[in-house]
mmCIF file of C-alpha atoms and ligand atoms in Angstrom:
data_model
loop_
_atom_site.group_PDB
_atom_site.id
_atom_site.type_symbol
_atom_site.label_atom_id
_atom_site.label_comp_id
_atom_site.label_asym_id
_atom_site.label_seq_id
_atom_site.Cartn_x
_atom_site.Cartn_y
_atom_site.Cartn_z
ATOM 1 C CA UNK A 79 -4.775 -82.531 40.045
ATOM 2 C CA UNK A 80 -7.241 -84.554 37.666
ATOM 3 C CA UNK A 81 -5.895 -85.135 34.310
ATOM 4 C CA UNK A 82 -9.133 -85.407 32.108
ATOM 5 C CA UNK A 83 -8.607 -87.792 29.121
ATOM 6 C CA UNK A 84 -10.033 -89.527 25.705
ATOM 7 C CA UNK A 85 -8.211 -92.590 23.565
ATOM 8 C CA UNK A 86 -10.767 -91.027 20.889
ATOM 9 C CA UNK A 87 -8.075 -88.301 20.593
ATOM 10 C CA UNK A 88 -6.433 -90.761 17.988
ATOM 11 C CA UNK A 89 -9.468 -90.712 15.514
ATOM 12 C CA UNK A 90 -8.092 -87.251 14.327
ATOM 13 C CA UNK A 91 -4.830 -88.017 12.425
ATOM 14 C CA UNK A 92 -4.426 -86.381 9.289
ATOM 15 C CA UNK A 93 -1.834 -87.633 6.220
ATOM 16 C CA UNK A 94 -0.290 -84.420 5.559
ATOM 17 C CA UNK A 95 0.011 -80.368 5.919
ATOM 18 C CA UNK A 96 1.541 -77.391 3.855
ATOM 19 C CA UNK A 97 5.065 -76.438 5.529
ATOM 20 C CA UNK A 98 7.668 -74.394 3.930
ATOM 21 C CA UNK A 99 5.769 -75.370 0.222
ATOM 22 C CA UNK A 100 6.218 -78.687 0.844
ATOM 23 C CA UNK A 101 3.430 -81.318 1.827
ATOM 24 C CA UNK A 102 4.818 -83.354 4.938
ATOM 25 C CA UNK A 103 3.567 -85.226 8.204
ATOM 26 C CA UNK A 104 1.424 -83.552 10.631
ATOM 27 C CA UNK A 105 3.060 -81.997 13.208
ATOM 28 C CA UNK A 106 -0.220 -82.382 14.985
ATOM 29 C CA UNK A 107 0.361 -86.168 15.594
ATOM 30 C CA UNK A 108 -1.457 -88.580 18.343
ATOM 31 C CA UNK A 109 1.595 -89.471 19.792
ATOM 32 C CA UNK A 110 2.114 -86.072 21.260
ATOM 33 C CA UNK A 111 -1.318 -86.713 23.976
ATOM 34 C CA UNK A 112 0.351 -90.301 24.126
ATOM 35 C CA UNK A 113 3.995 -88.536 25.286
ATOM 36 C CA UNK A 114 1.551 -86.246 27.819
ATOM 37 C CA UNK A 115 -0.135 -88.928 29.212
ATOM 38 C CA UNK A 116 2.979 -91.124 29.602
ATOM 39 C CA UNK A 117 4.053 -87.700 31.919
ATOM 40 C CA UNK A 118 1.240 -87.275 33.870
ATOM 41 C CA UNK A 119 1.346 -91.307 34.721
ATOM 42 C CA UNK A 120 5.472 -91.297 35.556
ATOM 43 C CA UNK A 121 5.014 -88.388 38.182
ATOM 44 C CA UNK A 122 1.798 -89.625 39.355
ATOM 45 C CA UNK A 123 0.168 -85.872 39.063
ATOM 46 C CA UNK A 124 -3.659 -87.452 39.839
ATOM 47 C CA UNK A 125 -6.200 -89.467 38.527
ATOM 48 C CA UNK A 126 -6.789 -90.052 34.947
ATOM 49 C CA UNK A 127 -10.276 -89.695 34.174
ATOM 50 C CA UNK A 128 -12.290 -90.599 30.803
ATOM 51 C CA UNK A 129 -14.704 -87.291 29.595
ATOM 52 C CA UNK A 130 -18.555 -86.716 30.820
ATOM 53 C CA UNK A 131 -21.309 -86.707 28.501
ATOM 54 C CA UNK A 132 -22.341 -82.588 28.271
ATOM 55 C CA UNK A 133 -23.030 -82.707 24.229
ATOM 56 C CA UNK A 134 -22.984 -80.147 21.650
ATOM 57 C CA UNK A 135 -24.772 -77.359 23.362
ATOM 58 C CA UNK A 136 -21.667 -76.079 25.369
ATOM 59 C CA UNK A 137 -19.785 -75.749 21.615
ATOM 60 C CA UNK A 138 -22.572 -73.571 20.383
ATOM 61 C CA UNK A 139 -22.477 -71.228 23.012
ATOM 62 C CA UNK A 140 -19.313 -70.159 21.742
ATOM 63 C CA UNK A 141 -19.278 -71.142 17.546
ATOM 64 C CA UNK A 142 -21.943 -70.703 15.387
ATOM 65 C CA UNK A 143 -24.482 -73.529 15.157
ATOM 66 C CA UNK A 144 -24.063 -73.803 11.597
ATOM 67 C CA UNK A 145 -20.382 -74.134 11.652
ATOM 68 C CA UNK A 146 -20.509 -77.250 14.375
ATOM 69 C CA UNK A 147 -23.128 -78.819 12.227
ATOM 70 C CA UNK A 148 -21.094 -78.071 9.385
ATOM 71 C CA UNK A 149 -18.370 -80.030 11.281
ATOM 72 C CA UNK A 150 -20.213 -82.689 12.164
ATOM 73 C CA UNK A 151 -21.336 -83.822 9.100
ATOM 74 C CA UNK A 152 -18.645 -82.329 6.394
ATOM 75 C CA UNK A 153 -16.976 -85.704 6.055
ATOM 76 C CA UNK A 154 -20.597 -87.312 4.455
ATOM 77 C CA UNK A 155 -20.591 -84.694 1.822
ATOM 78 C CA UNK A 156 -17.110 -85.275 1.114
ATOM 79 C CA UNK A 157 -17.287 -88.752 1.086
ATOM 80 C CA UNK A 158 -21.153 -88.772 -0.984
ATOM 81 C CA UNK A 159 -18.972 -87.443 -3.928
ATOM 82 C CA UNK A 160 -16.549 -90.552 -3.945
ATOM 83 C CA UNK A 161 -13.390 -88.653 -2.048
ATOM 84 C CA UNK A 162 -11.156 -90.694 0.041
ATOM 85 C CA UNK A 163 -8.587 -88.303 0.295
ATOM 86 C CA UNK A 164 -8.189 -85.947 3.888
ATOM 87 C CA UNK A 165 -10.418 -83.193 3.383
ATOM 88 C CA UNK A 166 -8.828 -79.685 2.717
ATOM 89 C CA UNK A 167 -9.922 -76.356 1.425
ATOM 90 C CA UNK A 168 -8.703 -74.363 -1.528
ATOM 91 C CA UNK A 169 -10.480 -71.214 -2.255
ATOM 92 C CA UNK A 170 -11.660 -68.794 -0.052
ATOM 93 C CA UNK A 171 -13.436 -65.902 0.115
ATOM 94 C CA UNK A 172 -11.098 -62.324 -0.731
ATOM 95 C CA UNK A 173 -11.374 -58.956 0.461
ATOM 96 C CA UNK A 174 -14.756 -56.724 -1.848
ATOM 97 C CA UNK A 175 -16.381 -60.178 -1.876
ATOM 98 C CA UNK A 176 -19.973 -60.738 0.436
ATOM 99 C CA UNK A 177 -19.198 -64.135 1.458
ATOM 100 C CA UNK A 178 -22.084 -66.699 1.124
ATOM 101 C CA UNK A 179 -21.975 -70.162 2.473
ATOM 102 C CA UNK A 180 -21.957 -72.381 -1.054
ATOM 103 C CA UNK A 181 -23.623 -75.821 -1.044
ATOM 104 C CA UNK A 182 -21.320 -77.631 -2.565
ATOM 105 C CA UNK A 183 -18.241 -78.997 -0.336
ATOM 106 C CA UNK A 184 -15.146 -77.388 -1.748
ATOM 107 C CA UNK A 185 -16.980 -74.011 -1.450
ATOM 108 C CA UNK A 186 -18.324 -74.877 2.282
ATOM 109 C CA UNK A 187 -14.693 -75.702 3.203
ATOM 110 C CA UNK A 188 -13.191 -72.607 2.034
ATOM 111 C CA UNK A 189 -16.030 -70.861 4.023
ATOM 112 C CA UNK A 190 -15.618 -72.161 7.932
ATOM 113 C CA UNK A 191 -11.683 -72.086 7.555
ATOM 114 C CA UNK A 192 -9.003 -69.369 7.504
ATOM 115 C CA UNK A 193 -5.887 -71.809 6.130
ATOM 116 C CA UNK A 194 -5.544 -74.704 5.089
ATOM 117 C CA UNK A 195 -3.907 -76.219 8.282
ATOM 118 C CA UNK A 196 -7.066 -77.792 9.412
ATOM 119 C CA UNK A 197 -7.495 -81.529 7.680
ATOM 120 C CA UNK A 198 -10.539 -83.469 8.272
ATOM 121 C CA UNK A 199 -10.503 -86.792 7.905
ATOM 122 C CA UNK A 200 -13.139 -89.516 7.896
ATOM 123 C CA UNK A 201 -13.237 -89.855 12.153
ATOM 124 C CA UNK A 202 -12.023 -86.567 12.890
ATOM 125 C CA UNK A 203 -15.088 -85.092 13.981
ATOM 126 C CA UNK A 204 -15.204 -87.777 16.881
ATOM 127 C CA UNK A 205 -11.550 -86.850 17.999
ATOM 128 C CA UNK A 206 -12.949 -83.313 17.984
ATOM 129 C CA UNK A 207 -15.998 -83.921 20.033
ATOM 130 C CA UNK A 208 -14.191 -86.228 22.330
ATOM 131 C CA UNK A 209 -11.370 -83.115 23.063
ATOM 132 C CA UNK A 210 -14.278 -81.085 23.842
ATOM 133 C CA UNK A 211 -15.958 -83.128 26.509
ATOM 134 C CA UNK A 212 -12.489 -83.585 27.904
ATOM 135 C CA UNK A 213 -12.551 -79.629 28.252
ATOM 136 C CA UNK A 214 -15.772 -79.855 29.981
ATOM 137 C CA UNK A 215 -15.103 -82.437 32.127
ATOM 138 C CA UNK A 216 -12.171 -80.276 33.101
ATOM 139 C CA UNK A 217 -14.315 -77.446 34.062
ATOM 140 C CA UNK A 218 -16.844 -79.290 35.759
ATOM 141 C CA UNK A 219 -14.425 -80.315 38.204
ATOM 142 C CA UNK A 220 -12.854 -77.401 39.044
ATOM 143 C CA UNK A 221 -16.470 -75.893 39.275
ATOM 144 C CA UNK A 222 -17.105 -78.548 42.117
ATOM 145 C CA UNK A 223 -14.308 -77.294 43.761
ATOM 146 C CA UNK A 224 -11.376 -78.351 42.505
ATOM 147 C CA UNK A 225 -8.326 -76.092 42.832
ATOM 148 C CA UNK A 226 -7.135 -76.720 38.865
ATOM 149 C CA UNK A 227 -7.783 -79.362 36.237
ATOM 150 C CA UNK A 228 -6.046 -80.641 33.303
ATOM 151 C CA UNK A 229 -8.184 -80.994 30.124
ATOM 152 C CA UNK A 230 -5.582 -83.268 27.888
ATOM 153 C CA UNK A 231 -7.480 -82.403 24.574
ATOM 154 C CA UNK A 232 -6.046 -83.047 21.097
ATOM 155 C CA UNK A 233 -6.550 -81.688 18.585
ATOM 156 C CA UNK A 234 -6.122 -78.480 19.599
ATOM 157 C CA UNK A 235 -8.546 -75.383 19.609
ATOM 158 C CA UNK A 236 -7.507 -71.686 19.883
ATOM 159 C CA UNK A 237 -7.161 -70.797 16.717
ATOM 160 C CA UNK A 238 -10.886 -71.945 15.457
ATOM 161 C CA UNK A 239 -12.873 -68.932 15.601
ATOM 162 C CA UNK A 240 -16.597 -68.250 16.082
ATOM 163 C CA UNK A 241 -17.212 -70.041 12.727
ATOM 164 C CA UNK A 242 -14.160 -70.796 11.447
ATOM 165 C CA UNK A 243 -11.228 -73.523 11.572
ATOM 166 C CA UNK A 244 -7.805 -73.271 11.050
ATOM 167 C CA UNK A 245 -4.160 -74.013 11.890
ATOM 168 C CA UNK A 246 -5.166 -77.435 13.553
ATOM 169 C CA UNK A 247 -7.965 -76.310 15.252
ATOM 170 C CA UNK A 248 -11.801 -76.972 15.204
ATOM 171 C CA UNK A 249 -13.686 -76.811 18.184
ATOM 172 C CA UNK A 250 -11.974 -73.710 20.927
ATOM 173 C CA UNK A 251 -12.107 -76.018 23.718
ATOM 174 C CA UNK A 252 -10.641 -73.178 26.012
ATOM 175 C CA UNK A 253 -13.458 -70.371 24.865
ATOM 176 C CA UNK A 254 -15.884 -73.774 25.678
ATOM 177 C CA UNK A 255 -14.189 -73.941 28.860
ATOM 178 C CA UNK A 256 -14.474 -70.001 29.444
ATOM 179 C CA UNK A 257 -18.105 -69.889 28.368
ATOM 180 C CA UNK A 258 -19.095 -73.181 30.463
ATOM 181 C CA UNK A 259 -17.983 -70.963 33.983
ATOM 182 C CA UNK A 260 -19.516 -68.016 32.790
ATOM 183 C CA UNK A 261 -23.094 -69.868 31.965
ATOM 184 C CA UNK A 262 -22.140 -71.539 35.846
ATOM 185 C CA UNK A 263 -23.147 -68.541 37.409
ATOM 186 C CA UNK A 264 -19.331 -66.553 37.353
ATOM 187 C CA UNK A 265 -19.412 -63.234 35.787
ATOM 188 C CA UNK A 266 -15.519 -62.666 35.060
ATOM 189 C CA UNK A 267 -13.301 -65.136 33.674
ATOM 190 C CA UNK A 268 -9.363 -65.098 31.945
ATOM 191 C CA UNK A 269 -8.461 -66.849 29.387
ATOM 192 C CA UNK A 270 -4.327 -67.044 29.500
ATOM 193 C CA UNK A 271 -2.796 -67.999 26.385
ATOM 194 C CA UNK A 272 0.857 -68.933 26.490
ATOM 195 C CA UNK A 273 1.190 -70.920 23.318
ATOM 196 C CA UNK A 274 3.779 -69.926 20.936
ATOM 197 C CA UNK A 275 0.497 -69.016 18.337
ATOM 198 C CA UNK A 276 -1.466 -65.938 18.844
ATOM 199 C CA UNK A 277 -4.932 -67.446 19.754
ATOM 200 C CA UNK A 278 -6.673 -65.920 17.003
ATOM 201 C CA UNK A 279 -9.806 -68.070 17.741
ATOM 202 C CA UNK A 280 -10.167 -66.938 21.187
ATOM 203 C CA UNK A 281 -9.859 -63.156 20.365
ATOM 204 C CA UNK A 282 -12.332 -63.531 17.642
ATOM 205 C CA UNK A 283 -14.989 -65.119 19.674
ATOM 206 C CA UNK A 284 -14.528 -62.859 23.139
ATOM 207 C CA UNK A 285 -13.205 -59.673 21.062
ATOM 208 C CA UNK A 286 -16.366 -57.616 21.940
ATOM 209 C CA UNK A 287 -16.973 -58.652 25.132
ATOM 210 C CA UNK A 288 -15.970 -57.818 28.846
ATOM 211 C CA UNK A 289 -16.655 -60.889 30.445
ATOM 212 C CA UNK A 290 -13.991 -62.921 29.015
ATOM 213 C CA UNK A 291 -10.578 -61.194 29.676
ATOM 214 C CA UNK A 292 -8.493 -62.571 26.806
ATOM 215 C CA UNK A 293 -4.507 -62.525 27.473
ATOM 216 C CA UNK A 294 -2.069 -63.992 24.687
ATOM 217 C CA UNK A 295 2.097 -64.060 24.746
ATOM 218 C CA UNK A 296 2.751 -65.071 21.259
ATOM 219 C CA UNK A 297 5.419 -64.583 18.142
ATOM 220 C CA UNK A 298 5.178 -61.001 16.603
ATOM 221 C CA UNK A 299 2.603 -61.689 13.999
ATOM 222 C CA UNK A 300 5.077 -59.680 11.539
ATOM 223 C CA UNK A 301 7.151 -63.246 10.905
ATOM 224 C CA UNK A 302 5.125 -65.734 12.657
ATOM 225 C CA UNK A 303 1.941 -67.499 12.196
ATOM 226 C CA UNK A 304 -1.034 -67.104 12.176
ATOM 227 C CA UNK A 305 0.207 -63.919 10.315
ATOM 228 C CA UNK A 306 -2.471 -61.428 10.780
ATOM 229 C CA UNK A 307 -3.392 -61.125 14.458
ATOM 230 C CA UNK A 308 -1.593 -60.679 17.620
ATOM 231 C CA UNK A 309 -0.496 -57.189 17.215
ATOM 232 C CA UNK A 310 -0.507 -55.259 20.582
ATOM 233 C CA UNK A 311 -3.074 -52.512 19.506
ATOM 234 C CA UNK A 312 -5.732 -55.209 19.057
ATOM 235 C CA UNK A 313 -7.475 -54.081 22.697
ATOM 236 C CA UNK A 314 -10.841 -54.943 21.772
ATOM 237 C CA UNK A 315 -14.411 -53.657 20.582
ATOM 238 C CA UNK A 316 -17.572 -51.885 21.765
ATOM 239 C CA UNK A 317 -17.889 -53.551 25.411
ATOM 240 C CA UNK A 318 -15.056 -55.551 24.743
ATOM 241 C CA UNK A 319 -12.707 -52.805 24.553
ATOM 242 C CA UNK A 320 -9.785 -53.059 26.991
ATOM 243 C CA UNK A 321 -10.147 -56.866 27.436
ATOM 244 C CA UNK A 322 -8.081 -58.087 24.957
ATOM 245 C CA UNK A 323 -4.109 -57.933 25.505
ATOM 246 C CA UNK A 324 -2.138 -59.244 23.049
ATOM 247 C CA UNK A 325 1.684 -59.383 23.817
ATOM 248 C CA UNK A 326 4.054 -60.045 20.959
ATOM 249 C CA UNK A 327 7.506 -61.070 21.302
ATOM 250 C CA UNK A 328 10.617 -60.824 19.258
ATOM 251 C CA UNK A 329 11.657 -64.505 17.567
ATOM 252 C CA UNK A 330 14.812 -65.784 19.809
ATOM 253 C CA UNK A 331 12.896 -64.483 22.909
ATOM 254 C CA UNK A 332 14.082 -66.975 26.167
ATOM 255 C CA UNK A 333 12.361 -66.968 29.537
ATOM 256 C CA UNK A 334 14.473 -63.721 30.579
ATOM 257 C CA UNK A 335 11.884 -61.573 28.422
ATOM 258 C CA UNK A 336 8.907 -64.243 28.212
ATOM 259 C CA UNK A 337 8.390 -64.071 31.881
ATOM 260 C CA UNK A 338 8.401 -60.348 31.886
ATOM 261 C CA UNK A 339 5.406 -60.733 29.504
ATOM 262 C CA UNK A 340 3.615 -63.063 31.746
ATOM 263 C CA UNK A 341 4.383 -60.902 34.955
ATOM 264 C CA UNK A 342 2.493 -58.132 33.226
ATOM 265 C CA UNK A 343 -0.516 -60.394 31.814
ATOM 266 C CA UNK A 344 -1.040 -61.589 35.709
ATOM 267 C CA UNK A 345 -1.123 -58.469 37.040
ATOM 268 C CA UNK A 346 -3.573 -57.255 34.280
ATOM 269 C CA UNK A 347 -5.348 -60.470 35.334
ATOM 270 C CA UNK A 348 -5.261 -59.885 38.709
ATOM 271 C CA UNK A 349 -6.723 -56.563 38.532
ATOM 272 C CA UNK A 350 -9.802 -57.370 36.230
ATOM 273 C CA UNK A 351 -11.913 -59.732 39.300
ATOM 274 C CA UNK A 352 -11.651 -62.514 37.612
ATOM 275 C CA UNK A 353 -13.486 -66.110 39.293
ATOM 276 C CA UNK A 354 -11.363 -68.673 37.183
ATOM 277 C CA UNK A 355 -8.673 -68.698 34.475
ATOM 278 C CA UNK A 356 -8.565 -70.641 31.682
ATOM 279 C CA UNK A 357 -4.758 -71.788 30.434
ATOM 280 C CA UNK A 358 -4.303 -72.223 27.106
ATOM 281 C CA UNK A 359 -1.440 -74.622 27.177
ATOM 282 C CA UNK A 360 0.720 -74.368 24.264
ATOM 283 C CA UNK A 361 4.286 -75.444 24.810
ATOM 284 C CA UNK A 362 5.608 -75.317 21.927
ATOM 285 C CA UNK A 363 7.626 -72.084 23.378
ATOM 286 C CA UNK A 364 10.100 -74.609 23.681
ATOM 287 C CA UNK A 365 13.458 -74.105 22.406
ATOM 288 C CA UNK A 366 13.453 -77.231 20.702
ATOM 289 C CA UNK A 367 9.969 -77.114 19.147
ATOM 290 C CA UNK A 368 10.169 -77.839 15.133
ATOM 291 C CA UNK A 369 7.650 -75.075 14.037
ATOM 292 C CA UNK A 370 8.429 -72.132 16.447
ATOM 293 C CA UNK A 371 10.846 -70.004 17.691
ATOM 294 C CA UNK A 372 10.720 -69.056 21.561
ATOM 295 C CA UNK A 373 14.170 -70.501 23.529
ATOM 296 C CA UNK A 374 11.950 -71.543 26.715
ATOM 297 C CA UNK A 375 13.751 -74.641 28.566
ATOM 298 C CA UNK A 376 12.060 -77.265 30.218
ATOM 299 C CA UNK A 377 12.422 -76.216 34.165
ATOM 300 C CA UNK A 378 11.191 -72.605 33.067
ATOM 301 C CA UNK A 379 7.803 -74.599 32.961
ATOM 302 C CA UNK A 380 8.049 -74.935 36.328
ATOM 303 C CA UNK A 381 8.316 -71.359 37.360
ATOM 304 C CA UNK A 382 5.733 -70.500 34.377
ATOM 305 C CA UNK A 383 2.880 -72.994 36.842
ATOM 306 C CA UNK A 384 4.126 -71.226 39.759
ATOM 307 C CA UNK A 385 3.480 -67.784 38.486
ATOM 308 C CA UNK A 386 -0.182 -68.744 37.253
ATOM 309 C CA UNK A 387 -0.781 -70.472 41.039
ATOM 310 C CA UNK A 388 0.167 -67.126 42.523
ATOM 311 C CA UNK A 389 -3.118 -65.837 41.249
ATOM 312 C CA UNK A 390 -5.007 -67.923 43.785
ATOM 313 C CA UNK A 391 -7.646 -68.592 41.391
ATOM 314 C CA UNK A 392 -9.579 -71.801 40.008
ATOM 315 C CA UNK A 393 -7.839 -72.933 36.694
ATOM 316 C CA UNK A 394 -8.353 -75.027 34.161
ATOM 317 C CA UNK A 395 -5.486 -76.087 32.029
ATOM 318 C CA UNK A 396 -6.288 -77.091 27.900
ATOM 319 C CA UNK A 397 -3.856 -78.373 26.057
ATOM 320 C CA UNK A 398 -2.998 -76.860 23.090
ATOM 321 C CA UNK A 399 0.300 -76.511 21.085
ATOM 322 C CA UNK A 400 4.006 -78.255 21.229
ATOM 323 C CA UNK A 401 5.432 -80.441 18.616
ATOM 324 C CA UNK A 402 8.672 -81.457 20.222
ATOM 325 C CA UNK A 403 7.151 -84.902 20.644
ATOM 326 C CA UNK A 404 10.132 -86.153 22.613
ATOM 327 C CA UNK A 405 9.946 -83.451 25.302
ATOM 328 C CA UNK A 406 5.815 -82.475 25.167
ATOM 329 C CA UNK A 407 5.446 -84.316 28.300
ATOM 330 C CA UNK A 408 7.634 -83.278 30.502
ATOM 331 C CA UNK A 409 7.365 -79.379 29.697
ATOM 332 C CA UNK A 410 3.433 -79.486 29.758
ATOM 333 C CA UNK A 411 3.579 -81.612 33.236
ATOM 334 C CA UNK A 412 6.567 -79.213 34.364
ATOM 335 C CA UNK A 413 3.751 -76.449 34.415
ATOM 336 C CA UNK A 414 0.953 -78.118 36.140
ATOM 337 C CA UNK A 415 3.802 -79.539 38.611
ATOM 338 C CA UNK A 416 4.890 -75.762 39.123
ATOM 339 C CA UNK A 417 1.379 -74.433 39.986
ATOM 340 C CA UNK A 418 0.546 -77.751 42.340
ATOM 341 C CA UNK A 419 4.191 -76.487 44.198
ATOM 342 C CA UNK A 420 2.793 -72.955 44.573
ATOM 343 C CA UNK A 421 -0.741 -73.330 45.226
HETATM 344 C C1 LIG B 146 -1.186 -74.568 16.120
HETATM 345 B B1 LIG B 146 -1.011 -74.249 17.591
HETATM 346 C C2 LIG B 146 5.094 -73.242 10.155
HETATM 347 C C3 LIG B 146 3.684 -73.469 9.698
HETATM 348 C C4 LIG B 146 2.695 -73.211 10.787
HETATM 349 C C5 LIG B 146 0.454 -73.869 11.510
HETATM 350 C C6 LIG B 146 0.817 -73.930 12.943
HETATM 351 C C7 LIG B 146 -0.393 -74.136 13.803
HETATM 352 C C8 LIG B 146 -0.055 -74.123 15.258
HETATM 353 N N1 LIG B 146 6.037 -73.449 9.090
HETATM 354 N N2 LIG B 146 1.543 -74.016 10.586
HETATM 355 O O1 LIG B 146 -1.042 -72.874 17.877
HETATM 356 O O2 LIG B 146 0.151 -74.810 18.198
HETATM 357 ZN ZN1 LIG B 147 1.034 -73.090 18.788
#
């Protein structure tokens, strides 16, 4: 399969985060595309391909235009006041309070974010743009008749929501994805989410609507971030209602009861006519990730891409969590190796 790719990935690296009180390193580092790339190149999975040109319009299908713009230009306000420093919010909006947009920076920030995992820094928005192209690229090719395609995006994007940012997210390159096969012509697609996060993002921007068929397999939201979604009885809204399946899972879960989750969100999948899936490759499931706590091992990737090829449909594959830098590569290949194997 075609690995889609951008060096401009490495424009988005951030000083520092909030973990356990304590400022640290990002997690979300460049090296972990560089480990994935390194992976795809050792067991020559396909060609590596540099992003298409399909600019902002595709992004705005899916966030609000104000929030992209917002995006785009947040690091000139920032900067227009004589910061150097990473950009980061620190007040936001409480429950009782009618949230308007502020003009001043500090107020905007707190506005398009949900946490304060979400650093911008002078080039980030480039990085960001860049991952999304990748995306599109991705589904281009798989809309030309490609079997599956791997969109190697960093940073990350299921937990940004229709206008929002958050927990190293910005742009939902997956929901892009999703949105880009629906506006194709395709009237049902899946978006599969087996990162160790509940994708938030996703849910928020499909929540009320029954063309996008929104599937997550995620860390009970009672312990694990992002804290206040993911709960099974989240099903859905208006139209949406009864496309949206969460599935939480107990901390300490291995692939024993993981799989059983994923059995049930491809049959669900299955029965919903569905024309492509979307992956939301997270694999930070791993039982050696830093930040999470699933006990997946590396060759259960492989029977994790089988089970997804069984579903005989077009996929696109987005990168999205794992911060076991050393091992990134291998899992998130060990998945698209799987599915080649089966399909
Ligand atoms: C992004 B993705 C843990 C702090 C968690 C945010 C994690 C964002 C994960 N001590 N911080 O879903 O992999
Ligand atoms: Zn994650």
């Amino acid at each position: 399969m075609k690995t889609f790719y951008s060096e401009d990935h490495r424009l988005h690296h951030a000083n520092a985060e909030l973990n356990d009180g304590q400022l640290v390193p990002v997690f979300e580092k460049p090296s972990r595309a560089d480990m994935v790339l390194a992976r795809v190149e050792a067991v020559n999975l396909g060609p590596v391909l540099p992003p298409e040109a399909f600019g902002i319009a595709p992004l705005k299908r899916v966030h609000a235009g104000e929030y992209i713009d917002f995006l785009a230009g947040a690091w000139a306000e920032w900067a227009a006041l004589g910061r150097t420093n990473d950009m980061l919010p620190l007040a936001w909006p409480p429950r009782r309070v009618q949230a308007r947009c502020p003009k001043d920076i500090d107020g905007k920030l707190g506005y398009y974010s949900f946490d304060a995992g979400a650093p911008l820094t002078a080039t980030s928005w480039q990085a960001i743009y860049a991952g999304s192209q990748v995306a599109l690229s991705a589904q281009a090719a798989v809309a030309a008749g490609d079997r599956a395609a791997f969109a190697l995006c960093r940073p990350p994007g299921h937990h940004a929501g229709i206008d929002y940012m958050g927990g190293y997210c910005y742009v939902n390159n997956a929901a892009v994805v999703a949105q880009a096969f629906l506006d194709g012509g395709m009237r049902k697609v899946v978006v599969l989410d087996v990162d160790y996060h509940h994708g938030n993002g996703t849910q928020d921007i499909f929540y009320q609507r029954p063309d996008v068929l929104f599937l997550s397999i995620h860390g009970d939201p009672q312990t694990e971030y992002p804290c206040y979604t993911g709960y099974a009885d989240e099903r859905g809204e208006g139209a949406g209602l009864g496309y949206n399946h969460n599935y939480p899972l107990p901390v300490g879960s291995d692939w024993s009861v993981w799989s059983q989750a994923l059995q049930d969100a491809l049959r669900v999948a299955a029965g919903c006519g569905a024309e492509a899936v979307v992956v939301s490759l997270g694999v930070d499931t791993f039982a050696d990730d830093p930040i999470s706590q699933f006990k997946l091992r590396s060759d259960d990737y492989l029977r994790m891409g089988e089970m997804i090829a069984a579903l005989g449909l077009p996929t696109v594959f987005v990168m999205e969590g794992g911060y076991a830098v050393e091992e990134i590569g291998i899992n998130a290949v060990n998945t698209l190796l799987g599915f080649e194997q089966q399909a």
